PDB file of C-alpha atoms in Angstrom:
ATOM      1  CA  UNK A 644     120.219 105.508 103.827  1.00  0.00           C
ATOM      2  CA  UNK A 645     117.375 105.332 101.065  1.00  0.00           C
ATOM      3  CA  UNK A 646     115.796 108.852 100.421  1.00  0.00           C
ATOM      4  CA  UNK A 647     112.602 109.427  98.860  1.00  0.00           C
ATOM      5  CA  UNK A 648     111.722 112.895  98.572  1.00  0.00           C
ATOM      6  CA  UNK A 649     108.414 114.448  97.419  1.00  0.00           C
ATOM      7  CA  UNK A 650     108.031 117.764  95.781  1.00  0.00           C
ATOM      8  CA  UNK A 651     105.320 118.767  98.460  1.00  0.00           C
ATOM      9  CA  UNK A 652     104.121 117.895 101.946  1.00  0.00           C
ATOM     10  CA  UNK A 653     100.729 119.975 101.381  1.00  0.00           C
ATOM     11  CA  UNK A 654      99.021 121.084  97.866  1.00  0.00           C
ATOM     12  CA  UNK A 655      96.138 122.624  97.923  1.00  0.00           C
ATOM     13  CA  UNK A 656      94.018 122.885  94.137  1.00  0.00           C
ATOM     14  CA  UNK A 657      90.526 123.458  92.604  1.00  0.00           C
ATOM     15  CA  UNK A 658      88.382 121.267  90.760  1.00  0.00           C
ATOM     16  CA  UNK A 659      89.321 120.834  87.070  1.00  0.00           C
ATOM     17  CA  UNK A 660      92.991 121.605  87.803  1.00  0.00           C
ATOM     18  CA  UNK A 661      95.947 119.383  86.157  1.00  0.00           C
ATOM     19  CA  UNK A 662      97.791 118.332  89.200  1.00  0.00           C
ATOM     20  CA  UNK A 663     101.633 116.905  88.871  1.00  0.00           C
ATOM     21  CA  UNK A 664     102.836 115.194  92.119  1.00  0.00           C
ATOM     22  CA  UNK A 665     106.706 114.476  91.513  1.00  0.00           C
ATOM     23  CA  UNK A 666     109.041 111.995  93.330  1.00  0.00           C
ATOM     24  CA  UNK A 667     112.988 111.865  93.415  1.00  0.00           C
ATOM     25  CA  UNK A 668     115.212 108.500  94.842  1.00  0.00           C
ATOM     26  CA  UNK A 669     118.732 108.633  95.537  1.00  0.00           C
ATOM     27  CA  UNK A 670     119.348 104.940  95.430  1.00  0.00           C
ATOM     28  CA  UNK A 671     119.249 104.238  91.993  1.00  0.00           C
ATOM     29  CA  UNK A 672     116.479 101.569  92.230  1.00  0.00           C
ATOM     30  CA  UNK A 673     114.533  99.881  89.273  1.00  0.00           C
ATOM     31  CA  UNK A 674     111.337 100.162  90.832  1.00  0.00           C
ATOM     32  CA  UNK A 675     108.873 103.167  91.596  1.00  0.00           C
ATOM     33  CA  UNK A 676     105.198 103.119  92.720  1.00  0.00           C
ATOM     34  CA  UNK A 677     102.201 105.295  93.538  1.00  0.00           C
ATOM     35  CA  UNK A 678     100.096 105.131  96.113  1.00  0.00           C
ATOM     36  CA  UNK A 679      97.176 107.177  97.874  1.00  0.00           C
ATOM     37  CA  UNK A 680      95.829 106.433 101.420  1.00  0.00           C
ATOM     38  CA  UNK A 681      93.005 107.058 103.145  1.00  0.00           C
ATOM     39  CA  UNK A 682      90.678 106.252 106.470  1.00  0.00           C
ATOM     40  CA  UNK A 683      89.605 102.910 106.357  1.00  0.00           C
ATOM     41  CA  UNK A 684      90.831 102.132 102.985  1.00  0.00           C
ATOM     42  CA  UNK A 685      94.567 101.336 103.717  1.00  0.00           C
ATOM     43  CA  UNK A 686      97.273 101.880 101.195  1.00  0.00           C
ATOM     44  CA  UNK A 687      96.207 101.712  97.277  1.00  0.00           C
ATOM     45  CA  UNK A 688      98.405 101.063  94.377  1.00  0.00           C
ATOM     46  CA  UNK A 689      97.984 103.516  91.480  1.00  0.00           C
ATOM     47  CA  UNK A 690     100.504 103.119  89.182  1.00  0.00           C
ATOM     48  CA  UNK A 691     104.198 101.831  89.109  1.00  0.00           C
ATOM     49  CA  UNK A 692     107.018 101.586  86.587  1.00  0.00           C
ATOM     50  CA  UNK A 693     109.914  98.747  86.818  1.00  0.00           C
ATOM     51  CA  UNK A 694     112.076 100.922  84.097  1.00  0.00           C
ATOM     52  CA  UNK A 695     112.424 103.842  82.750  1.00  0.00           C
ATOM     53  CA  UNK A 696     109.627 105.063  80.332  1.00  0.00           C
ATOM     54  CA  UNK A 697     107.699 101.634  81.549  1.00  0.00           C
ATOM     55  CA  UNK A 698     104.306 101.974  83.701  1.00  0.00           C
ATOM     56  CA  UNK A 699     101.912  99.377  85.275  1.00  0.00           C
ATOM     57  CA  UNK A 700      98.879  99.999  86.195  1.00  0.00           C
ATOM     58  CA  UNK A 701      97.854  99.371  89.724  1.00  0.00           C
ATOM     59  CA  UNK A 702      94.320  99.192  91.599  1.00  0.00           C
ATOM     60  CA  UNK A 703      93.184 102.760  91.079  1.00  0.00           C
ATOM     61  CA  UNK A 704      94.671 103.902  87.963  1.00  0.00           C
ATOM     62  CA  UNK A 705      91.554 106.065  87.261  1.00  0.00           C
ATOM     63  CA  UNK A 706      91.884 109.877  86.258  1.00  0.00           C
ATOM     64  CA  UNK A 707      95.843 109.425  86.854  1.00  0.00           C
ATOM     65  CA  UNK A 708      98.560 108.933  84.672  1.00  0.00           C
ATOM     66  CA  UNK A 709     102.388 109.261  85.063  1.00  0.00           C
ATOM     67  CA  UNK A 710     105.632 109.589  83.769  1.00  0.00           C
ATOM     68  CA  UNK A 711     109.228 108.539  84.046  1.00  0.00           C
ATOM     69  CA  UNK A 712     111.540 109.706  82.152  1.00  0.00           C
ATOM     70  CA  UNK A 713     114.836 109.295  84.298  1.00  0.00           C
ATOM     71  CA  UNK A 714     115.710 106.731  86.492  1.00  0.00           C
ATOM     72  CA  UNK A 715     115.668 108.743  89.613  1.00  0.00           C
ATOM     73  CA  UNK A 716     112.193 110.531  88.923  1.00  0.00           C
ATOM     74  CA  UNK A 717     108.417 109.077  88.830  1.00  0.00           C
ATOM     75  CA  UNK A 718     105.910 111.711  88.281  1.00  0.00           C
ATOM     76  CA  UNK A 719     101.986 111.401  88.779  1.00  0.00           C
ATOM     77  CA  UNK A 720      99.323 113.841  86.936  1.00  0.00           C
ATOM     78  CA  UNK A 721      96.071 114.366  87.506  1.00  0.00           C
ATOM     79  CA  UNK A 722      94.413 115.218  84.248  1.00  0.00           C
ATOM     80  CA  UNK A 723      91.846 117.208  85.619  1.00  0.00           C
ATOM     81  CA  UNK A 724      91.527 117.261  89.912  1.00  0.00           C
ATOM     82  CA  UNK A 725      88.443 116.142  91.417  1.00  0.00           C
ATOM     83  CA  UNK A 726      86.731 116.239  95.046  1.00  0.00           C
ATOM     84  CA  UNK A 727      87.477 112.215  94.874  1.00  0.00           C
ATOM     85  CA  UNK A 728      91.088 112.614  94.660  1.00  0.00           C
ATOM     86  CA  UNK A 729      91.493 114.446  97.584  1.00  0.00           C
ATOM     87  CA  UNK A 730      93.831 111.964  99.714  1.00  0.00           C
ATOM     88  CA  UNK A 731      97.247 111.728 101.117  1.00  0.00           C
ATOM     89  CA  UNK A 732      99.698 110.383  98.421  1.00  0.00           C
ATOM     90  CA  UNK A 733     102.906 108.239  98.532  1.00  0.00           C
ATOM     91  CA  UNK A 734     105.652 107.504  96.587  1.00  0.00           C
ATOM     92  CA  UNK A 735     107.364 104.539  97.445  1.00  0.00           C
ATOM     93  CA  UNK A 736     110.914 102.907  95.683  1.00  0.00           C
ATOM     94  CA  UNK A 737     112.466  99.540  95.564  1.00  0.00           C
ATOM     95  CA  UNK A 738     115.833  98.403  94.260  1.00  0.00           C
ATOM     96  CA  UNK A 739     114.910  95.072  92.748  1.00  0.00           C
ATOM     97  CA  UNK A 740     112.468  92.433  92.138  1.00  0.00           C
ATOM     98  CA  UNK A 741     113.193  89.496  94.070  1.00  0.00           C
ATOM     99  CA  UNK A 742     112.764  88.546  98.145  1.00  0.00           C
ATOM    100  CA  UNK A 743     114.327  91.315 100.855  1.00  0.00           C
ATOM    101  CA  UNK A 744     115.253  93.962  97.585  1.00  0.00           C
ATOM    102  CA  UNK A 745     111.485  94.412  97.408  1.00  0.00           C
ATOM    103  CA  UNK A 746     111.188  96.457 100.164  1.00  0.00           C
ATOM    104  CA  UNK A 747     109.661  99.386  99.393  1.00  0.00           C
ATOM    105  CA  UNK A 748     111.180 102.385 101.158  1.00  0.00           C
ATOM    106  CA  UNK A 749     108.309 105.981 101.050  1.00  0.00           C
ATOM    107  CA  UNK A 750     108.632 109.522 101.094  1.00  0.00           C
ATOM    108  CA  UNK A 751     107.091 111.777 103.172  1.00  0.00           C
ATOM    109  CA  UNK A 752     103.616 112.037 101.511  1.00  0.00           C
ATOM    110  CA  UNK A 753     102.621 114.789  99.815  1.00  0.00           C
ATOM    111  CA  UNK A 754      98.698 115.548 101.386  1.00  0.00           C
ATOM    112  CA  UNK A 755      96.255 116.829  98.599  1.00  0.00           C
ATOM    113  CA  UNK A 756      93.287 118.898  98.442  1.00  0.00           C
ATOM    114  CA  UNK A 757      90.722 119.299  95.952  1.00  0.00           C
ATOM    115  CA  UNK A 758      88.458 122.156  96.104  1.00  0.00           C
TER     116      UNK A 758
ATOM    117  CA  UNK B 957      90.593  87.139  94.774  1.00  0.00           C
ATOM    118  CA  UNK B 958      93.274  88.610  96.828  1.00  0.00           C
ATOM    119  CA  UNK B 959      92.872  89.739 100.415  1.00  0.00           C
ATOM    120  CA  UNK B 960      94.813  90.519 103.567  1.00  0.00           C
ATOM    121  CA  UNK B 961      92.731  90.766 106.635  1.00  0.00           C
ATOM    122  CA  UNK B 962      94.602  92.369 109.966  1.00  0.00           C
ATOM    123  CA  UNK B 963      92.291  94.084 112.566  1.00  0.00           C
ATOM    124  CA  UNK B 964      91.461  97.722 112.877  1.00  0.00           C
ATOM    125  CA  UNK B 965      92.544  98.277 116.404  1.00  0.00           C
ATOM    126  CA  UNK B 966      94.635  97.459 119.197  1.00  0.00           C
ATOM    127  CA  UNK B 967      94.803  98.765 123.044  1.00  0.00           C
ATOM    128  CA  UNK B 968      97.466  97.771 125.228  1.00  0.00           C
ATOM    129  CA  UNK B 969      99.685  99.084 128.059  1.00  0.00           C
ATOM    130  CA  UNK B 970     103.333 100.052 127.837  1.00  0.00           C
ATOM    131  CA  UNK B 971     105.546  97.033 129.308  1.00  0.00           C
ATOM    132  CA  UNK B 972     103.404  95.176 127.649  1.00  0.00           C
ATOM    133  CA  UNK B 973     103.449  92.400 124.685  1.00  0.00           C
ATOM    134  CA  UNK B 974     101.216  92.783 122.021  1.00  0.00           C
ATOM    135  CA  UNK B 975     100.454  90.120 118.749  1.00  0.00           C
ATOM    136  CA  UNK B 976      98.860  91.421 115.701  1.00  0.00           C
ATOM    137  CA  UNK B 977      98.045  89.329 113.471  1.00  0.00           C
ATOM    138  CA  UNK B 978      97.819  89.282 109.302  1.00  0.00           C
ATOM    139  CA  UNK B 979      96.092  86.754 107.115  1.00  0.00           C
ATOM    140  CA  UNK B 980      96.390  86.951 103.629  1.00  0.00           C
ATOM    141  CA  UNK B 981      95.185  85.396 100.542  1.00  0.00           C
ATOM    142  CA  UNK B 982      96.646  85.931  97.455  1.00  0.00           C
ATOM    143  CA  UNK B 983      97.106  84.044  93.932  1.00  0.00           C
ATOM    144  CA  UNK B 984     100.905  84.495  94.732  1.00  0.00           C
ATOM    145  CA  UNK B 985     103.615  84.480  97.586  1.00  0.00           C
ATOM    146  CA  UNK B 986     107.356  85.813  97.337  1.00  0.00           C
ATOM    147  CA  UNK B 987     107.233  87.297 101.170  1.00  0.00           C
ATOM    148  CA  UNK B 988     105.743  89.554 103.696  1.00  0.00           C
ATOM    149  CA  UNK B 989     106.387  92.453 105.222  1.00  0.00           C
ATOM    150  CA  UNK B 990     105.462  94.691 107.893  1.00  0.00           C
ATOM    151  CA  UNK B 991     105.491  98.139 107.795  1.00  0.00           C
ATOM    152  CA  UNK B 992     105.562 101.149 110.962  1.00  0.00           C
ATOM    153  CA  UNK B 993     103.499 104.312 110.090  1.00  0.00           C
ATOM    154  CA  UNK B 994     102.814 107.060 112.702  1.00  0.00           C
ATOM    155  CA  UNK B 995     100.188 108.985 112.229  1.00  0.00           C
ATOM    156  CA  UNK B 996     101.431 111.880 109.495  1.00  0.00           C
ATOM    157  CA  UNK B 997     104.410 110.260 108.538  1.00  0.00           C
ATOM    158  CA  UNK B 998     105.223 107.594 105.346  1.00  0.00           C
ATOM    159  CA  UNK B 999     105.292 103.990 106.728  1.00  0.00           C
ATOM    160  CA  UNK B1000     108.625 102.262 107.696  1.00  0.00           C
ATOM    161  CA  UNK B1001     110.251  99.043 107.329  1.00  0.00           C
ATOM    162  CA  UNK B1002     110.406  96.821 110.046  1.00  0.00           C
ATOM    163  CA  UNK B1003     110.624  93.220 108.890  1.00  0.00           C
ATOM    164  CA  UNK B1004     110.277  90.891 106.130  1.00  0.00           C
ATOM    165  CA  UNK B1005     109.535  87.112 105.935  1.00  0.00           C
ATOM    166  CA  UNK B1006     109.574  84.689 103.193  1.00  0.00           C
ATOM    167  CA  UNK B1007     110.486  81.571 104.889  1.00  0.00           C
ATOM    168  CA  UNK B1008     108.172  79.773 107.856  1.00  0.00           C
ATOM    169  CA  UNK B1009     109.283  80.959 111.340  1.00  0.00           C
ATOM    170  CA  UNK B1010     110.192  83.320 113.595  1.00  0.00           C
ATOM    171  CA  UNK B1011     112.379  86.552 112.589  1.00  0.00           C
ATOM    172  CA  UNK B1012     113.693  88.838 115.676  1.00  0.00           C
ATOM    173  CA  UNK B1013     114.719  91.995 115.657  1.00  0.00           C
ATOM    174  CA  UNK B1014     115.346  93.768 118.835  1.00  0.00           C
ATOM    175  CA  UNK B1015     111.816  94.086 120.789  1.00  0.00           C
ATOM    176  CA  UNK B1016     110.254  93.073 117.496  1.00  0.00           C
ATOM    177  CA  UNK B1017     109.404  89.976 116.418  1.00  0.00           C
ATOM    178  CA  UNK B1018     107.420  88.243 113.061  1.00  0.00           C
ATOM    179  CA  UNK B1019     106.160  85.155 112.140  1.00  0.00           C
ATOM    180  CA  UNK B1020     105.189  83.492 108.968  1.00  0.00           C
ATOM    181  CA  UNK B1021     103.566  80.537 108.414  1.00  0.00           C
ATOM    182  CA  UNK B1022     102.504  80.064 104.570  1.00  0.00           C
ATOM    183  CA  UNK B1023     100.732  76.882 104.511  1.00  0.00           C
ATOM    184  CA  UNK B1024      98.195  78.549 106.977  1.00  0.00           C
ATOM    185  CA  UNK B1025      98.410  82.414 105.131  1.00  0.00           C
ATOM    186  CA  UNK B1026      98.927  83.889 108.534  1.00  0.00           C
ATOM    187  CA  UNK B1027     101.534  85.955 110.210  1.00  0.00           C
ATOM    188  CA  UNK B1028     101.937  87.724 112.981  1.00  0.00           C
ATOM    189  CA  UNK B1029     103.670  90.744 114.287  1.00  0.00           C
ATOM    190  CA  UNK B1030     104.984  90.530 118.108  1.00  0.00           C
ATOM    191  CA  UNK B1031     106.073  93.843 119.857  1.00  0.00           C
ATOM    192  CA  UNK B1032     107.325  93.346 123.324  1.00  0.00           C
ATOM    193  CA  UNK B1033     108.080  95.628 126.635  1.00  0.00           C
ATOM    194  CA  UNK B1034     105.780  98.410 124.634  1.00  0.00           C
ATOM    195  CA  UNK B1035     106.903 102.148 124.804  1.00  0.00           C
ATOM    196  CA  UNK B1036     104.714 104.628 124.487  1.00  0.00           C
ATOM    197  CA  UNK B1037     106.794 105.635 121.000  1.00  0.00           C
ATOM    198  CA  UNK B1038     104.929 102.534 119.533  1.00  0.00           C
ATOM    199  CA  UNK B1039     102.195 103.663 119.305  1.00  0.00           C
ATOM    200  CA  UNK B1040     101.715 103.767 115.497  1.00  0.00           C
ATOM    201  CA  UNK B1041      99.800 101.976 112.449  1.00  0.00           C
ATOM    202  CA  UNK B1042     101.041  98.624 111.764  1.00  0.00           C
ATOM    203  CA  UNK B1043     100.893  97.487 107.766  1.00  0.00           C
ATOM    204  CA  UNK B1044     101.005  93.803 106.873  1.00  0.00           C
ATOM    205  CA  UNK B1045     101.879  93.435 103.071  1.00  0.00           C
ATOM    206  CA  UNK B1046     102.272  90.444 100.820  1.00  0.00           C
ATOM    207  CA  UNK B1047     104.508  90.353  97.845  1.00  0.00           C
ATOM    208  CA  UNK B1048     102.920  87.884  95.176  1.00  0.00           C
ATOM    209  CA  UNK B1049     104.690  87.912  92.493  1.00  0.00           C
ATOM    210  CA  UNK B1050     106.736  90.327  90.639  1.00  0.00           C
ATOM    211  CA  UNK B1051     107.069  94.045  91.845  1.00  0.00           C
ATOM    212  CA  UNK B1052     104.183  95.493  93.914  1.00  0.00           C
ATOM    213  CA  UNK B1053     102.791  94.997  96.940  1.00  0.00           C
ATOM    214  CA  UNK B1054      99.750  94.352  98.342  1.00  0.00           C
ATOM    215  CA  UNK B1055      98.666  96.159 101.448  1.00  0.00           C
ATOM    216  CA  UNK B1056      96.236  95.356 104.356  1.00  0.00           C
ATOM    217  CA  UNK B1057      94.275  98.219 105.573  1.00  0.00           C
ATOM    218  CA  UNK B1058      96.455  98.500 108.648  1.00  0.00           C
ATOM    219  CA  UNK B1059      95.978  98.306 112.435  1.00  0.00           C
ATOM    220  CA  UNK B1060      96.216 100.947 114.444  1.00  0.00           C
ATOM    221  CA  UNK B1061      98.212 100.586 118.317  1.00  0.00           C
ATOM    222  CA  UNK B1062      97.235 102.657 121.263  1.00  0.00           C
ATOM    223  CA  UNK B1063      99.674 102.187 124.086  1.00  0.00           C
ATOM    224  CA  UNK B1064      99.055 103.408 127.531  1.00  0.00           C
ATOM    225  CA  UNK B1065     100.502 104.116 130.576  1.00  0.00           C
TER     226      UNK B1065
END
């Protein structure tokens, strides 16, 4: 079975904080993604990488960046929380690019809070 | 532009079938999926589609039908258990997905 694991279920931060959100796979796939989700809004692409040290931006790459620096780990960062970013986010992983090997398999979320 | 249109809710009563439906469109198409997400919990796969048809799987069922950018999702003899958010996503090229904003499946007894 595919796990994706997420360093937090619940985080709870202030305004102006620098916020890292990290994600682990145990299936050695190429691809990792970021997404946050919220009412009404559906699932939102933020950022993704296809390699190591590679990143794509997604829909809402806004006040986010991220990092990968092993195969296995995708890390986002809020540069400095807001209110805004207060949202549920999800890390999702996918072993390849072509037909069924796109599936994208998620973690558990990790919901955020911005005070 | 790219869009992918399901609708926001669903009611229906366990035994039941229930269709819900997906249009997308997109600039490109390598497949659809559809994804399972109860409420608090990270979605989950449930099928994927690239060529026109039917795919079944067990009490679930999808469709694809690309010349028309529609799809469905069929869930028969509903249990209560399925009640749940149901995501309709469209590969179009490449790597990432693109999402529809889900629908959401109330199941009574």
């Amino acid at each position: 079975d595919v796990k994706v694991t997420q360093s937090s279920r619940y985080l709870v931060k202030r305004t102006g904080e620098k916020v890292f959100l990290e994600c682990v796979q145990d299936m050695d796939h190429e691809n990792m993604f970021w997404y946050r989700q919220d009412p009404g809004l559906g699932l939102r692409l933020i950022y993704f990488s296809y390699d190591v040290k590679m990143k794509e931006k997604g829909d809402i790459p806004e006040g986010y960046s991220v990092s990968r620096e092993k195969k296995e780990r995708f890390s986002l960062i809020l540069e400095s929380a807001s209110t805004n970013q207060t949202s549920m986010y999800l890390c999702a992983s996918s072993f390849g690019t072509s037909g069924s090997t796109d599936t994208q398999y998620f973690g558990p979320g990790t919901r955020l809070t911005v005070l | 532009g790219q869009n992918i249109d399901q609708p926001t809710e669903m009611t229906a009563t366990e035994g039941a079938i229930v269709q819900i439906n997906c249009t997308y469109q997109t600039s490109g198409f390598n497949g659809l999926f559809w994804y399972q997400q109860h409420a608090g919990e990270a979605p989950t796969f449930l099928s994927y589609n690239v060529l026109d048809g039917l795919e079944e799987k067990g009490r679930f069922s999808s469709f694809l039908s690309r010349s028309k950018g529609y799809s469905y999702l069929l869930l028969k003899e509903l249990q209560m258990k399925d009640s749940a958010s149901y995501l309709c996503a469209v590969n179009q090229a490449g790597t990432a997905l693109i999402f529809g904003k889900g629908t959401t499946l109330s199941v009574s007894s």
